mmCIF file with all atom_site columns, C-alpha atoms in Angstrom:
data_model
loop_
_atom_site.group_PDB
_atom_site.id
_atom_site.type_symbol
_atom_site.label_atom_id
_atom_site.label_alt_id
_atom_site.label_comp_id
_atom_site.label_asym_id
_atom_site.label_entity_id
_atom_site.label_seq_id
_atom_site.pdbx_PDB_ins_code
_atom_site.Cartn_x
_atom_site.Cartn_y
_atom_site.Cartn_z
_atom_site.occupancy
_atom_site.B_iso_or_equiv
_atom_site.pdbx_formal_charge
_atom_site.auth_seq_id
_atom_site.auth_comp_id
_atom_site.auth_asym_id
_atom_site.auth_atom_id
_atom_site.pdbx_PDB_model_num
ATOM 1   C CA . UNK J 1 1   ? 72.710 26.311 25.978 1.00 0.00 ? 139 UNK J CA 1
ATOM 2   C CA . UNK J 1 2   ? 73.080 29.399 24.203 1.00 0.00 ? 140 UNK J CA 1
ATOM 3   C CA . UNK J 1 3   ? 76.890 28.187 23.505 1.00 0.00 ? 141 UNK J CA 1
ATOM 4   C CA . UNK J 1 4   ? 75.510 25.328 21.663 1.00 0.00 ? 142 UNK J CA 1
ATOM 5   C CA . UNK J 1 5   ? 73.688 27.270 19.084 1.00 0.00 ? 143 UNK J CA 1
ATOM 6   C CA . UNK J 1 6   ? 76.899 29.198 18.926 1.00 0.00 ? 144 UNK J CA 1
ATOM 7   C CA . UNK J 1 7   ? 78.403 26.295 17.869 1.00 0.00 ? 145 UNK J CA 1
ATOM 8   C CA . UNK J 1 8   ? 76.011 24.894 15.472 1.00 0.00 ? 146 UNK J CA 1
ATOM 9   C CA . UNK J 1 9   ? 76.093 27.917 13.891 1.00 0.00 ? 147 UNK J CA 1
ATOM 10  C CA . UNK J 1 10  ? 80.382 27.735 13.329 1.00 0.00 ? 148 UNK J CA 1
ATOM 11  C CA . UNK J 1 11  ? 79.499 24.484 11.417 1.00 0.00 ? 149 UNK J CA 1
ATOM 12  C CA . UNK J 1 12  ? 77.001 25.867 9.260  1.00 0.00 ? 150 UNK J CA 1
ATOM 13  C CA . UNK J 1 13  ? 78.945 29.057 7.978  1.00 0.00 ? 151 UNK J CA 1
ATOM 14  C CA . UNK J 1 14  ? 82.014 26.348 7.801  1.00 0.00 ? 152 UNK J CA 1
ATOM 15  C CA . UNK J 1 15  ? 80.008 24.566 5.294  1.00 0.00 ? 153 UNK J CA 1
ATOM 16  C CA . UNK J 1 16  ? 78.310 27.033 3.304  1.00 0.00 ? 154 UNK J CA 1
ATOM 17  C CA . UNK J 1 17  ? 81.689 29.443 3.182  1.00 0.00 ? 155 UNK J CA 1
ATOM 18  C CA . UNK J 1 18  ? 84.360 27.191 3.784  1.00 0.00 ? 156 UNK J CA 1
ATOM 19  C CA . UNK J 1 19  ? 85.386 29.480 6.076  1.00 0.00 ? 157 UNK J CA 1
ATOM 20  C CA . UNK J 1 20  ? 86.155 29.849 10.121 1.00 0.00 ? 158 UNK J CA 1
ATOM 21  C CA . UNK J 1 21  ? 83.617 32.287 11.697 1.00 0.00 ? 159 UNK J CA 1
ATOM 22  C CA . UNK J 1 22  ? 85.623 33.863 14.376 1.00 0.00 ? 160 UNK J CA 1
ATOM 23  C CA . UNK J 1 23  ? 88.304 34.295 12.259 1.00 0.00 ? 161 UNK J CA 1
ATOM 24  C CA . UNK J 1 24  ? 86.085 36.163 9.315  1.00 0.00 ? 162 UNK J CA 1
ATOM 25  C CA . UNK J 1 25  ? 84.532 37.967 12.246 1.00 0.00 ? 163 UNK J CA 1
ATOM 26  C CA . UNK J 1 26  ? 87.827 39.142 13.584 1.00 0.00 ? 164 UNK J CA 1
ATOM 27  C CA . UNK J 1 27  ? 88.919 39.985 10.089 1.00 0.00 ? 165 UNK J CA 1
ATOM 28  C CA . UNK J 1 28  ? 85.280 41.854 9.747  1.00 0.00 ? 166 UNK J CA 1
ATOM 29  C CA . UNK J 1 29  ? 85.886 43.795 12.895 1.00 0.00 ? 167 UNK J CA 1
ATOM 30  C CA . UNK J 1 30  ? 89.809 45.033 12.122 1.00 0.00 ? 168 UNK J CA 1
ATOM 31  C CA . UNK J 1 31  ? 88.401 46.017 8.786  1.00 0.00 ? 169 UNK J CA 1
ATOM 32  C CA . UNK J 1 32  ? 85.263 47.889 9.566  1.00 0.00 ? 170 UNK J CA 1
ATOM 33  C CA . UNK J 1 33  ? 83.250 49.978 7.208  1.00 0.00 ? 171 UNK J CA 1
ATOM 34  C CA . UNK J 1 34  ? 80.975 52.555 8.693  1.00 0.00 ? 172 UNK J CA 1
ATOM 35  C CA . UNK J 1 35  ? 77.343 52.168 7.614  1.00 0.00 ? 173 UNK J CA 1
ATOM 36  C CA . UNK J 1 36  ? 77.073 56.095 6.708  1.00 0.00 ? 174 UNK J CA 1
ATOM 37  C CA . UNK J 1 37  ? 79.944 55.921 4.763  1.00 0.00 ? 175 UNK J CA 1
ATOM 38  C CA . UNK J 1 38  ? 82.150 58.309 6.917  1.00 0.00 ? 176 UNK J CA 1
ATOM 39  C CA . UNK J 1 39  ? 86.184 57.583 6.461  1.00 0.00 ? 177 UNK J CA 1
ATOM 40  C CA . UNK J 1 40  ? 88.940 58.827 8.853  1.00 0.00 ? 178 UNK J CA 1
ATOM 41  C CA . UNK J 1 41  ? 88.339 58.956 12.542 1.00 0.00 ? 179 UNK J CA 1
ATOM 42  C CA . UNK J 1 42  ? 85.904 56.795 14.418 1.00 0.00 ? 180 UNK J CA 1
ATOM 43  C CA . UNK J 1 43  ? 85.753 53.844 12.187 1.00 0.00 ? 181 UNK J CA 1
ATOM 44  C CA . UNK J 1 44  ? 87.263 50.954 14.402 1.00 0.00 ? 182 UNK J CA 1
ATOM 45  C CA . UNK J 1 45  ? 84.892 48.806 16.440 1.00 0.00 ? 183 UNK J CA 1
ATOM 46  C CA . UNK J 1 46  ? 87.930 48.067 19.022 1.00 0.00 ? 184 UNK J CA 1
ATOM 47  C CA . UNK J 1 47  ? 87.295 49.586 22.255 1.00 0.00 ? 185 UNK J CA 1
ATOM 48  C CA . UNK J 1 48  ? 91.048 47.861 24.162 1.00 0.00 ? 186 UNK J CA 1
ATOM 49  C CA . UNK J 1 49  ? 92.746 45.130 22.791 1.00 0.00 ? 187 UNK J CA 1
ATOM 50  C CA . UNK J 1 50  ? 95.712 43.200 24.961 1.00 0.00 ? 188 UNK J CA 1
ATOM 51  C CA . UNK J 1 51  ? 97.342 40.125 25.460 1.00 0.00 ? 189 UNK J CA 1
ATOM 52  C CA . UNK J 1 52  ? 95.396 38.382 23.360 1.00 0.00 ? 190 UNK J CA 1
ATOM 53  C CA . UNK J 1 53  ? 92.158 39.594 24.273 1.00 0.00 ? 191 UNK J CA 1
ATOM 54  C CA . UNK J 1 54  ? 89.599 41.798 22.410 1.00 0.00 ? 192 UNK J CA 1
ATOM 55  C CA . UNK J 1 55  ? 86.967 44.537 23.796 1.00 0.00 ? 193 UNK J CA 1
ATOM 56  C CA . UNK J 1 56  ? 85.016 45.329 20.860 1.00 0.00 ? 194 UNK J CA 1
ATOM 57  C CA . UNK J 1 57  ? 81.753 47.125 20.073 1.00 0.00 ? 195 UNK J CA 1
ATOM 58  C CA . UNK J 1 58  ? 79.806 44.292 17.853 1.00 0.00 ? 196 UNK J CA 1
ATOM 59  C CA . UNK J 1 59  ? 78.338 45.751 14.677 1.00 0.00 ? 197 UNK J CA 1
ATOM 60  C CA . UNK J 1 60  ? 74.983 44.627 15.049 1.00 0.00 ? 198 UNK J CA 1
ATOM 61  C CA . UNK J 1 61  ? 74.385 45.546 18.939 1.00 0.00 ? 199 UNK J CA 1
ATOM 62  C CA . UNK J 1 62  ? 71.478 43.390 20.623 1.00 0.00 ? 200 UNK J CA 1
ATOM 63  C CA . UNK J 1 63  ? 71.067 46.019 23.438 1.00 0.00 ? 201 UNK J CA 1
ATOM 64  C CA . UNK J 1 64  ? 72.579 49.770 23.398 1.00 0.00 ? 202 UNK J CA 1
ATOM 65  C CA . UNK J 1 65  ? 75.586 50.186 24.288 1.00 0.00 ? 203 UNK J CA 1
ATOM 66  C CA . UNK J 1 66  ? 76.285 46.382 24.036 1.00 0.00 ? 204 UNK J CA 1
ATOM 67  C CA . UNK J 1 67  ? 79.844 45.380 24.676 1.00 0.00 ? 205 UNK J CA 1
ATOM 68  C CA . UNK J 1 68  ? 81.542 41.930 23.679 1.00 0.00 ? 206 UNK J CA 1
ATOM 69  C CA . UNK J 1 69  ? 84.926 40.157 24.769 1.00 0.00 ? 207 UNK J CA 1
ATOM 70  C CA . UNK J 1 70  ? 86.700 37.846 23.240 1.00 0.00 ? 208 UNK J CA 1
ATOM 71  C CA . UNK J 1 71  ? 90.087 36.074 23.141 1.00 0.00 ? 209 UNK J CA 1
ATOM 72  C CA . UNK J 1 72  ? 92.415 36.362 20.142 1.00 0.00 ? 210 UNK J CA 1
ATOM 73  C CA . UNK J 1 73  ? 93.303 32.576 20.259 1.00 0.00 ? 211 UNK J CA 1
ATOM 74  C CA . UNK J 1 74  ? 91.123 29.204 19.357 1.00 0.00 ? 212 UNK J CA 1
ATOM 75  C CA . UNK J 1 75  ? 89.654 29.130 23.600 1.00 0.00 ? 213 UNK J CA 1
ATOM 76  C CA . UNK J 1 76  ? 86.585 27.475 23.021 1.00 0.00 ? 214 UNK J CA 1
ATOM 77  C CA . UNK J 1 77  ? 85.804 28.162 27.245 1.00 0.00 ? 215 UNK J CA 1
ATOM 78  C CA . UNK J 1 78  ? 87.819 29.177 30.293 1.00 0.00 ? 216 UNK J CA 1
ATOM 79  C CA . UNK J 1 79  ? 89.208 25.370 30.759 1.00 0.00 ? 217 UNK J CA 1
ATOM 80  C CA . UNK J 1 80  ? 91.146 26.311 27.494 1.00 0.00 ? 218 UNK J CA 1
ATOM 81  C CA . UNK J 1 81  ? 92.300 29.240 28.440 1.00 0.00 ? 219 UNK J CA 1
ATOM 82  C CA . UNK J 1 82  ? 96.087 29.303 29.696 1.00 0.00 ? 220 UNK J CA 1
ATOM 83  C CA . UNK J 1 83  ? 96.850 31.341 32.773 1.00 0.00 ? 221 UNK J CA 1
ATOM 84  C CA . UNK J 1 84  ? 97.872 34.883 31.109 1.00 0.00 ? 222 UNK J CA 1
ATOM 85  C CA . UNK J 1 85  ? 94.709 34.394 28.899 1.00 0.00 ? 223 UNK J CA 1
ATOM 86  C CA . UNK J 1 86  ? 92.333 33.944 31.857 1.00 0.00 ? 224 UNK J CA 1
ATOM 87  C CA . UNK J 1 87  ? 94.428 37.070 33.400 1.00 0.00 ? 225 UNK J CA 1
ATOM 88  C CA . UNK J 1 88  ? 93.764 38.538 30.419 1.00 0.00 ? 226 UNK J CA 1
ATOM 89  C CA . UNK J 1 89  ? 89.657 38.276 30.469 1.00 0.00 ? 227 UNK J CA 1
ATOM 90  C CA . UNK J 1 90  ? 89.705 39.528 33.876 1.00 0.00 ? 228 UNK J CA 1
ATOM 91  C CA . UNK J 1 91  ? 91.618 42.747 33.557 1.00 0.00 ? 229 UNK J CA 1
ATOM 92  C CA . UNK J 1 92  ? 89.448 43.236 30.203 1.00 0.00 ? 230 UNK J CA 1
ATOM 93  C CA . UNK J 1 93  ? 86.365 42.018 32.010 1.00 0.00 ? 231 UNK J CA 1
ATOM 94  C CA . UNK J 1 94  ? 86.664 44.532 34.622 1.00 0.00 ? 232 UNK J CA 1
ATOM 95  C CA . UNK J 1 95  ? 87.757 47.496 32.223 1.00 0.00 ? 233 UNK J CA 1
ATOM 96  C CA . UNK J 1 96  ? 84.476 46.483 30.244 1.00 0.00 ? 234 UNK J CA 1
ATOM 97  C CA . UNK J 1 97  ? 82.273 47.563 33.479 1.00 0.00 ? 235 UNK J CA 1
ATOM 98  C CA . UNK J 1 98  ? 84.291 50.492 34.534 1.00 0.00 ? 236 UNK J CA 1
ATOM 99  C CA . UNK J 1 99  ? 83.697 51.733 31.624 1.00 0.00 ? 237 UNK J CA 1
ATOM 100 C CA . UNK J 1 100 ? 80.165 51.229 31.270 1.00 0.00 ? 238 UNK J CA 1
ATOM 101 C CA . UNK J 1 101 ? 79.736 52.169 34.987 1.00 0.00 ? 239 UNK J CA 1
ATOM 102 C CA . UNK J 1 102 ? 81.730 55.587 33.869 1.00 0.00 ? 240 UNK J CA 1
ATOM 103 C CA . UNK J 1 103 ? 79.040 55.975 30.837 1.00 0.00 ? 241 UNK J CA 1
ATOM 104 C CA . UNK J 1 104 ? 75.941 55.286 33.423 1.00 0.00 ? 242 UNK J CA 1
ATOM 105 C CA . UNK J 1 105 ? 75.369 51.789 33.349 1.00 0.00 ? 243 UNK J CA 1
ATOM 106 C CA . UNK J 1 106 ? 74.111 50.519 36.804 1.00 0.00 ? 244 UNK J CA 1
ATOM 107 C CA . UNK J 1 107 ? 73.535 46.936 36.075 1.00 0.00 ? 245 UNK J CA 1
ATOM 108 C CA . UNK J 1 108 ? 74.981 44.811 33.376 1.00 0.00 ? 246 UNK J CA 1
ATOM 109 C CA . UNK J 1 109 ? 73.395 41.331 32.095 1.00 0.00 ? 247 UNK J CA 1
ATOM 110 C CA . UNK J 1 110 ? 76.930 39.389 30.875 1.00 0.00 ? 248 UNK J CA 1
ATOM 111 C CA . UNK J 1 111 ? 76.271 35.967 28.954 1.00 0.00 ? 249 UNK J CA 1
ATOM 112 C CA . UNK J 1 112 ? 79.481 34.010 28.638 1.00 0.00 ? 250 UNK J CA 1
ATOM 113 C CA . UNK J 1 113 ? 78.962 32.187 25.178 1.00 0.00 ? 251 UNK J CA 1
ATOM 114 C CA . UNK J 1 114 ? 81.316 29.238 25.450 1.00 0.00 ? 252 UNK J CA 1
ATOM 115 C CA . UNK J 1 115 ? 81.886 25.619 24.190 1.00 0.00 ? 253 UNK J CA 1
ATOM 116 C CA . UNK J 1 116 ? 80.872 22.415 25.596 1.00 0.00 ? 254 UNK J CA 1
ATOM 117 C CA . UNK J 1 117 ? 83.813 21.469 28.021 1.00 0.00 ? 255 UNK J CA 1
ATOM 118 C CA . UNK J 1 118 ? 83.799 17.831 26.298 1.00 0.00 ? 256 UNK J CA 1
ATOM 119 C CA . UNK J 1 119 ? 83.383 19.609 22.913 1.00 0.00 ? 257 UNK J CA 1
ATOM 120 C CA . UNK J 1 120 ? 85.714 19.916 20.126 1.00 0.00 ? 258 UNK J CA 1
ATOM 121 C CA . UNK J 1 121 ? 84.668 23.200 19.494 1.00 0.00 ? 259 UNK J CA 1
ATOM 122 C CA . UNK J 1 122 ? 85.465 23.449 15.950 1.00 0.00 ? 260 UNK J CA 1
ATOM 123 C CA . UNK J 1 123 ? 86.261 27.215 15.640 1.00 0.00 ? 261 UNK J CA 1
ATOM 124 C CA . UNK J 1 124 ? 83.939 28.300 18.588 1.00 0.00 ? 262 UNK J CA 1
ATOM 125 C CA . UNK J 1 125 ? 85.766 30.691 20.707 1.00 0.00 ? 263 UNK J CA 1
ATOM 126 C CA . UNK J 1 126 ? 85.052 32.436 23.855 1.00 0.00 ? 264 UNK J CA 1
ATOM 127 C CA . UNK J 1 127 ? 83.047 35.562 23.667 1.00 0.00 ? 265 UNK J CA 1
ATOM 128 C CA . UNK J 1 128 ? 81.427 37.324 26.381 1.00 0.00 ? 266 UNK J CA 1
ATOM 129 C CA . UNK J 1 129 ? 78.088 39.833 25.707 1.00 0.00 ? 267 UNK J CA 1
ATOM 130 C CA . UNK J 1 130 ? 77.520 42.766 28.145 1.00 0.00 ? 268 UNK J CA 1
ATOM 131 C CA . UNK J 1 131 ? 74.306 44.490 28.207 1.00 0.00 ? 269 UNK J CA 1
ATOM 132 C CA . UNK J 1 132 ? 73.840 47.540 30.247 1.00 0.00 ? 270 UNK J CA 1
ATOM 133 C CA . UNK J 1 133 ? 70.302 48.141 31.108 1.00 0.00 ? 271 UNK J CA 1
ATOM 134 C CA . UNK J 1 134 ? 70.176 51.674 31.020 1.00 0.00 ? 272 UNK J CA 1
ATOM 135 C CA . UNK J 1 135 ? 67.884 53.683 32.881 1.00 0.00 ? 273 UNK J CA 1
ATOM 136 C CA . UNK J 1 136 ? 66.693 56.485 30.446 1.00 0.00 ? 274 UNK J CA 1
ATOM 137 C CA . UNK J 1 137 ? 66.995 53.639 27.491 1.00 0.00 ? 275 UNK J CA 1
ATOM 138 C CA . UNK J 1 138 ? 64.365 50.816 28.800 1.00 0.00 ? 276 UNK J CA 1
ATOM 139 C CA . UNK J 1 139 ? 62.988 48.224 26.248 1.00 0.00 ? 277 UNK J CA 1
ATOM 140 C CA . UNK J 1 140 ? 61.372 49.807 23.125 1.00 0.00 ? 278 UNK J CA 1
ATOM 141 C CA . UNK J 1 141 ? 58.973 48.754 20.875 1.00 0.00 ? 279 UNK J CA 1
ATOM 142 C CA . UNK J 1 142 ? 61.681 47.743 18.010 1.00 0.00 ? 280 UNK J CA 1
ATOM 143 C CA . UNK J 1 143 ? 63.136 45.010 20.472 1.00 0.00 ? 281 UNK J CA 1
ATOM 144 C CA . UNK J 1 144 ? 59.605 43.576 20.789 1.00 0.00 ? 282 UNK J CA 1
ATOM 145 C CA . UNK J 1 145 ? 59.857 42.911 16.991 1.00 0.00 ? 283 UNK J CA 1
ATOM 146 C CA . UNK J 1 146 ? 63.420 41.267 17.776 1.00 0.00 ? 284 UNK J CA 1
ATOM 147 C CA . UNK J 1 147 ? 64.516 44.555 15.936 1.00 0.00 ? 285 UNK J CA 1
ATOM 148 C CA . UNK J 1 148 ? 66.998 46.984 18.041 1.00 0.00 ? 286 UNK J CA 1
ATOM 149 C CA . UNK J 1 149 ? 67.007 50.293 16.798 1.00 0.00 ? 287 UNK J CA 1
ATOM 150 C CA . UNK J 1 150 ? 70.229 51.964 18.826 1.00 0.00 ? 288 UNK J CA 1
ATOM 151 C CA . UNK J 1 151 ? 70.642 55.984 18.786 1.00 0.00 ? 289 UNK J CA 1
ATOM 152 C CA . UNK J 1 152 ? 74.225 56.019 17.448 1.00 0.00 ? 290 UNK J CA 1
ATOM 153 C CA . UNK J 1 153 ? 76.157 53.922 15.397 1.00 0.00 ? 291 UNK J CA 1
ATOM 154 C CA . UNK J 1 154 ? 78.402 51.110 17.194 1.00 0.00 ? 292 UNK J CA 1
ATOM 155 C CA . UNK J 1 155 ? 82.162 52.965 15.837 1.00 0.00 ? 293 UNK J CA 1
ATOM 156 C CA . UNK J 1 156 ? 80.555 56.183 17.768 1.00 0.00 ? 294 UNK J CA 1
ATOM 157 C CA . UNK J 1 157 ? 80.046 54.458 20.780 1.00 0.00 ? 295 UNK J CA 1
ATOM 158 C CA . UNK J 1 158 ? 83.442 52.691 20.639 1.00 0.00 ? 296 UNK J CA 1
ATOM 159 C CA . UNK J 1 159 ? 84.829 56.206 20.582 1.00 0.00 ? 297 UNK J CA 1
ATOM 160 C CA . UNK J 1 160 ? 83.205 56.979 23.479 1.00 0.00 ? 298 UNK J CA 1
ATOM 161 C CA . UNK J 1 161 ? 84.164 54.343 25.275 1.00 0.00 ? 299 UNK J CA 1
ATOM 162 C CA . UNK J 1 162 ? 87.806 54.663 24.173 1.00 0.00 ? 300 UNK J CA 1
ATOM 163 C CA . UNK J 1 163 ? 87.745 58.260 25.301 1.00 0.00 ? 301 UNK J CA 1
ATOM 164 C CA . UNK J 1 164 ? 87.482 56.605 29.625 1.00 0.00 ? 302 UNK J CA 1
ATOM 165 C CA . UNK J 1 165 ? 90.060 54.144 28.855 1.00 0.00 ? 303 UNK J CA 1
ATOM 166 C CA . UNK J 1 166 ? 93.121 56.757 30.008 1.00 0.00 ? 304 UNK J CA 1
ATOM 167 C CA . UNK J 1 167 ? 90.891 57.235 33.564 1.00 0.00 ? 305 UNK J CA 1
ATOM 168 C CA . UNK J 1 168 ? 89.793 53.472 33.674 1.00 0.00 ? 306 UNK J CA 1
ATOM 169 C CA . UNK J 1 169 ? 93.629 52.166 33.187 1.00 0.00 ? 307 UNK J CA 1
ATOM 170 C CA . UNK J 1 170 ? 94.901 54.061 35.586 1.00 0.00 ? 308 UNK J CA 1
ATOM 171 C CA . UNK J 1 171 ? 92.608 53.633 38.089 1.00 0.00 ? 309 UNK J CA 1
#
Protein backbone atom coordinates (compact mmCIF):
# COMPACT_ATOMS: atom_id res chain seq x y z
CA UNK A 1 0.00 0.00 0.00
CA UNK A 2 1.04 3.33 -0.82
CA UNK A 3 1.00 4.00 3.18
CA UNK A 4 3.61 1.43 3.51
CA UNK A 5 6.16 3.09 1.39
CA UNK A 6 5.18 6.12 3.38
CA UNK A 7 6.34 4.47 6.16
CA UNK A 8 9.46 2.93 5.02
CA UNK A 9 10.40 6.03 3.95
CA UNK A 10 9.92 7.75 7.89
CA UNK A 11 12.55 5.07 8.85
CA UNK A 12 14.96 5.85 6.32
CA UNK A 13 15.13 9.77 6.78
CA UNK A 14 15.04 8.69 10.73
CA UNK A 15 18.25 7.00 10.11
CA UNK A 16 20.11 9.00 7.78
CA UNK A 17 18.96 12.51 9.69
CA UNK A 18 18.15 11.46 12.98
CA UNK A 19 15.30 13.25 12.53
CA UNK A 20 11.19 12.80 12.48
CA UNK A 21 9.87 13.48 8.92
CA UNK A 22 6.54 14.95 9.60
CA UNK A 23 7.83 16.98 12.07
CA UNK A 24 10.83 18.51 9.68
CA UNK A 25 8.09 18.67 7.09
CA UNK A 26 5.80 20.66 9.28
CA UNK A 27 8.71 22.78 10.35
CA UNK A 28 9.59 23.04 6.35
CA UNK A 29 6.09 24.13 5.56
CA UNK A 30 5.65 27.01 8.57
CA UNK A 31 8.99 28.20 7.36
CA UNK A 32 8.67 28.36 3.64
CA UNK A 33 11.03 30.00 1.25
CA UNK A 34 9.71 30.94 -2.13
CA UNK A 35 11.69 29.42 -5.00
CA UNK A 36 11.91 32.99 -6.88
CA UNK A 37 13.09 34.52 -4.00
CA UNK A 38 10.07 36.92 -3.44
CA UNK A 39 9.65 38.04 0.51
CA UNK A 40 6.48 39.60 2.05
CA UNK A 41 3.09 38.47 0.94
CA UNK A 42 2.28 35.09 -0.49
CA UNK A 43 4.98 33.05 1.02
CA UNK A 44 3.02 30.54 3.34
CA UNK A 45 2.05 27.16 1.93
CA UNK A 46 -1.02 27.04 4.58
CA UNK A 47 -4.22 27.24 2.89
CA UNK A 48 -6.64 26.74 6.71
CA UNK A 49 -5.25 25.41 9.63
CA UNK A 50 -7.69 24.33 12.81
CA UNK A 51 -8.01 22.17 15.56
CA UNK A 52 -5.22 20.43 14.92
CA UNK A 53 -5.52 19.93 11.40
CA UNK A 54 -3.52 21.33 8.41
CA UNK A 55 -4.69 22.28 4.66
CA UNK A 56 -1.56 22.98 2.99
CA UNK A 57 -0.34 23.44 -0.58
CA UNK A 58 2.76 20.77 -0.71
CA UNK A 59 5.88 22.31 -2.22
CA UNK A 60 6.54 19.87 -4.72
CA UNK A 61 2.82 19.39 -6.21
CA UNK A 62 2.31 15.87 -8.04
CA UNK A 63 -0.75 17.25 -9.98
CA UNK A 64 -1.75 21.15 -10.33
CA UNK A 65 -3.41 22.49 -7.99
CA UNK A 66 -2.65 19.51 -5.62
CA UNK A 67 -3.95 19.90 -2.12
CA UNK A 68 -2.79 17.84 1.07
CA UNK A 69 -4.33 17.37 4.70
CA UNK A 70 -2.89 16.47 7.52
CA UNK A 71 -3.30 16.32 11.32
CA UNK A 72 -1.06 18.32 13.66
CA UNK A 73 -0.70 15.34 16.13
CA UNK A 74 1.30 11.76 15.86
CA UNK A 75 -2.37 9.95 14.00
CA UNK A 76 -0.78 7.42 12.12
CA UNK A 77 -4.73 6.57 10.53
CA UNK A 78 -8.31 7.45 11.42
CA UNK A 79 -8.41 4.56 14.30
CA UNK A 80 -5.94 7.04 16.04
CA UNK A 81 -7.65 9.82 15.61
CA UNK A 82 -9.78 11.06 18.74
CA UNK A 83 -13.27 12.32 18.06
CA UNK A 84 -12.57 16.28 17.60
CA UNK A 85 -9.61 15.17 15.34
CA UNK A 86 -11.77 13.02 13.04
CA UNK A 87 -14.31 16.18 13.26
CA UNK A 88 -11.58 18.00 12.43
CA UNK A 89 -10.57 16.10 8.92
CA UNK A 90 -14.06 16.29 7.92
CA UNK A 91 -14.80 19.97 8.20
CA UNK A 92 -11.17 20.42 6.53
CA UNK A 93 -11.92 17.62 4.11
CA UNK A 94 -14.93 19.24 2.88
CA UNK A 95 -13.45 22.92 2.84
CA UNK A 96 -10.58 21.24 0.68
CA UNK A 97 -13.32 20.42 -2.20
CA UNK A 98 -15.35 23.51 -1.89
CA UNK A 99 -12.66 25.14 -2.56
CA UNK A 100 -11.37 23.37 -5.40
CA UNK A 101 -14.98 23.01 -6.72
CA UNK A 102 -15.01 27.11 -6.35
CA UNK A 103 -11.54 27.18 -8.47
CA UNK A 104 -13.12 24.63 -11.26
CA UNK A 105 -12.28 21.36 -10.17
CA UNK A 106 -15.04 18.81 -11.19
CA UNK A 107 -13.55 15.64 -9.98
CA UNK A 108 -10.95 15.09 -7.37
CA UNK A 109 -8.71 11.76 -7.02
CA UNK A 110 -8.06 11.82 -2.86
CA UNK A 111 -5.45 9.08 -1.63
CA UNK A 112 -5.58 8.75 2.13
CA UNK A 113 -1.82 7.88 2.98
CA UNK A 114 -2.12 6.18 6.34
CA UNK A 115 -0.41 3.59 8.65
CA UNK A 116 -0.92 0.00 9.01
CA UNK A 117 -3.78 -0.29 11.69
CA UNK A 118 -1.47 -3.02 13.55
CA UNK A 119 1.53 -0.72 12.86
CA UNK A 120 3.56 1.24 15.17
CA UNK A 121 3.83 3.86 12.85
CA UNK A 122 6.96 5.36 13.94
CA UNK A 123 6.38 9.05 12.99
CA UNK A 124 3.94 8.27 10.04
CA UNK A 125 1.05 10.53 10.27
CA UNK A 126 -2.09 10.91 8.42
CA UNK A 127 -1.99 12.89 5.27
CA UNK A 128 -4.50 13.04 2.66
CA UNK A 129 -3.50 14.07 -1.32
CA UNK A 130 -6.21 15.74 -3.48
CA UNK A 131 -5.80 15.93 -7.10
CA UNK A 132 -8.18 17.86 -9.17
CA UNK A 133 -8.25 16.73 -12.68
CA UNK A 134 -8.78 19.79 -14.37
CA UNK A 135 -10.35 20.12 -17.56
CA UNK A 136 -8.25 22.74 -19.53
CA UNK A 137 -4.99 21.17 -17.57
CA UNK A 138 -5.09 17.29 -18.80
CA UNK A 139 -1.85 15.15 -18.49
CA UNK A 140 1.23 16.72 -20.19
CA UNK A 141 4.15 15.44 -21.51
CA UNK A 142 6.40 16.42 -18.27
CA UNK A 143 4.20 13.96 -16.10
CA UNK A 144 5.01 11.19 -18.61
CA UNK A 145 8.69 11.74 -17.56
CA UNK A 146 7.37 11.53 -13.78
CA UNK A 147 8.26 15.34 -14.04
CA UNK A 148 5.21 17.90 -13.24
CA UNK A 149 5.80 21.13 -14.55
CA UNK A 150 2.78 23.35 -12.75
CA UNK A 151 1.99 27.04 -14.19
CA UNK A 152 2.38 28.88 -10.86
CA UNK A 153 4.25 28.38 -7.93
CA UNK A 154 2.50 26.34 -4.93
CA UNK A 155 2.54 29.85 -2.26
CA UNK A 156 0.51 31.49 -5.40
CA UNK A 157 -1.93 28.97 -5.49
CA UNK A 158 -2.30 28.83 -1.68
CA UNK A 159 -3.22 32.48 -2.04
CA UNK A 160 -5.73 31.72 -4.22
CA UNK A 161 -7.19 29.32 -2.44
CA UNK A 162 -7.09 31.37 0.78
CA UNK A 163 -8.80 34.19 -1.05
CA UNK A 164 -12.56 31.47 -1.14
CA UNK A 165 -12.01 30.57 2.35
CA UNK A 166 -14.32 33.78 3.71
CA UNK A 167 -17.25 32.34 1.03
CA UNK A 168 -16.41 28.57 1.74
CA UNK A 169 -16.65 29.11 5.78
CA UNK A 170 -19.58 30.64 5.71
CA UNK A 171 -21.33 28.66 3.53
Amino acid sequence: ACGDLVAEFCERYKEETGRDFFSAYLEAIRSNRRMDGTKGENTSLVVYEDRGVMLFVPKAQTSQWELQVMPLGEVGNILEADPATRAALDRTLLIAQKILARLGARLVSSIEYSSRITANPGGQRLLYALLPKLPYSMGAFSEAQLRWVNGHFPEDFAAACRLHLPVVLDG
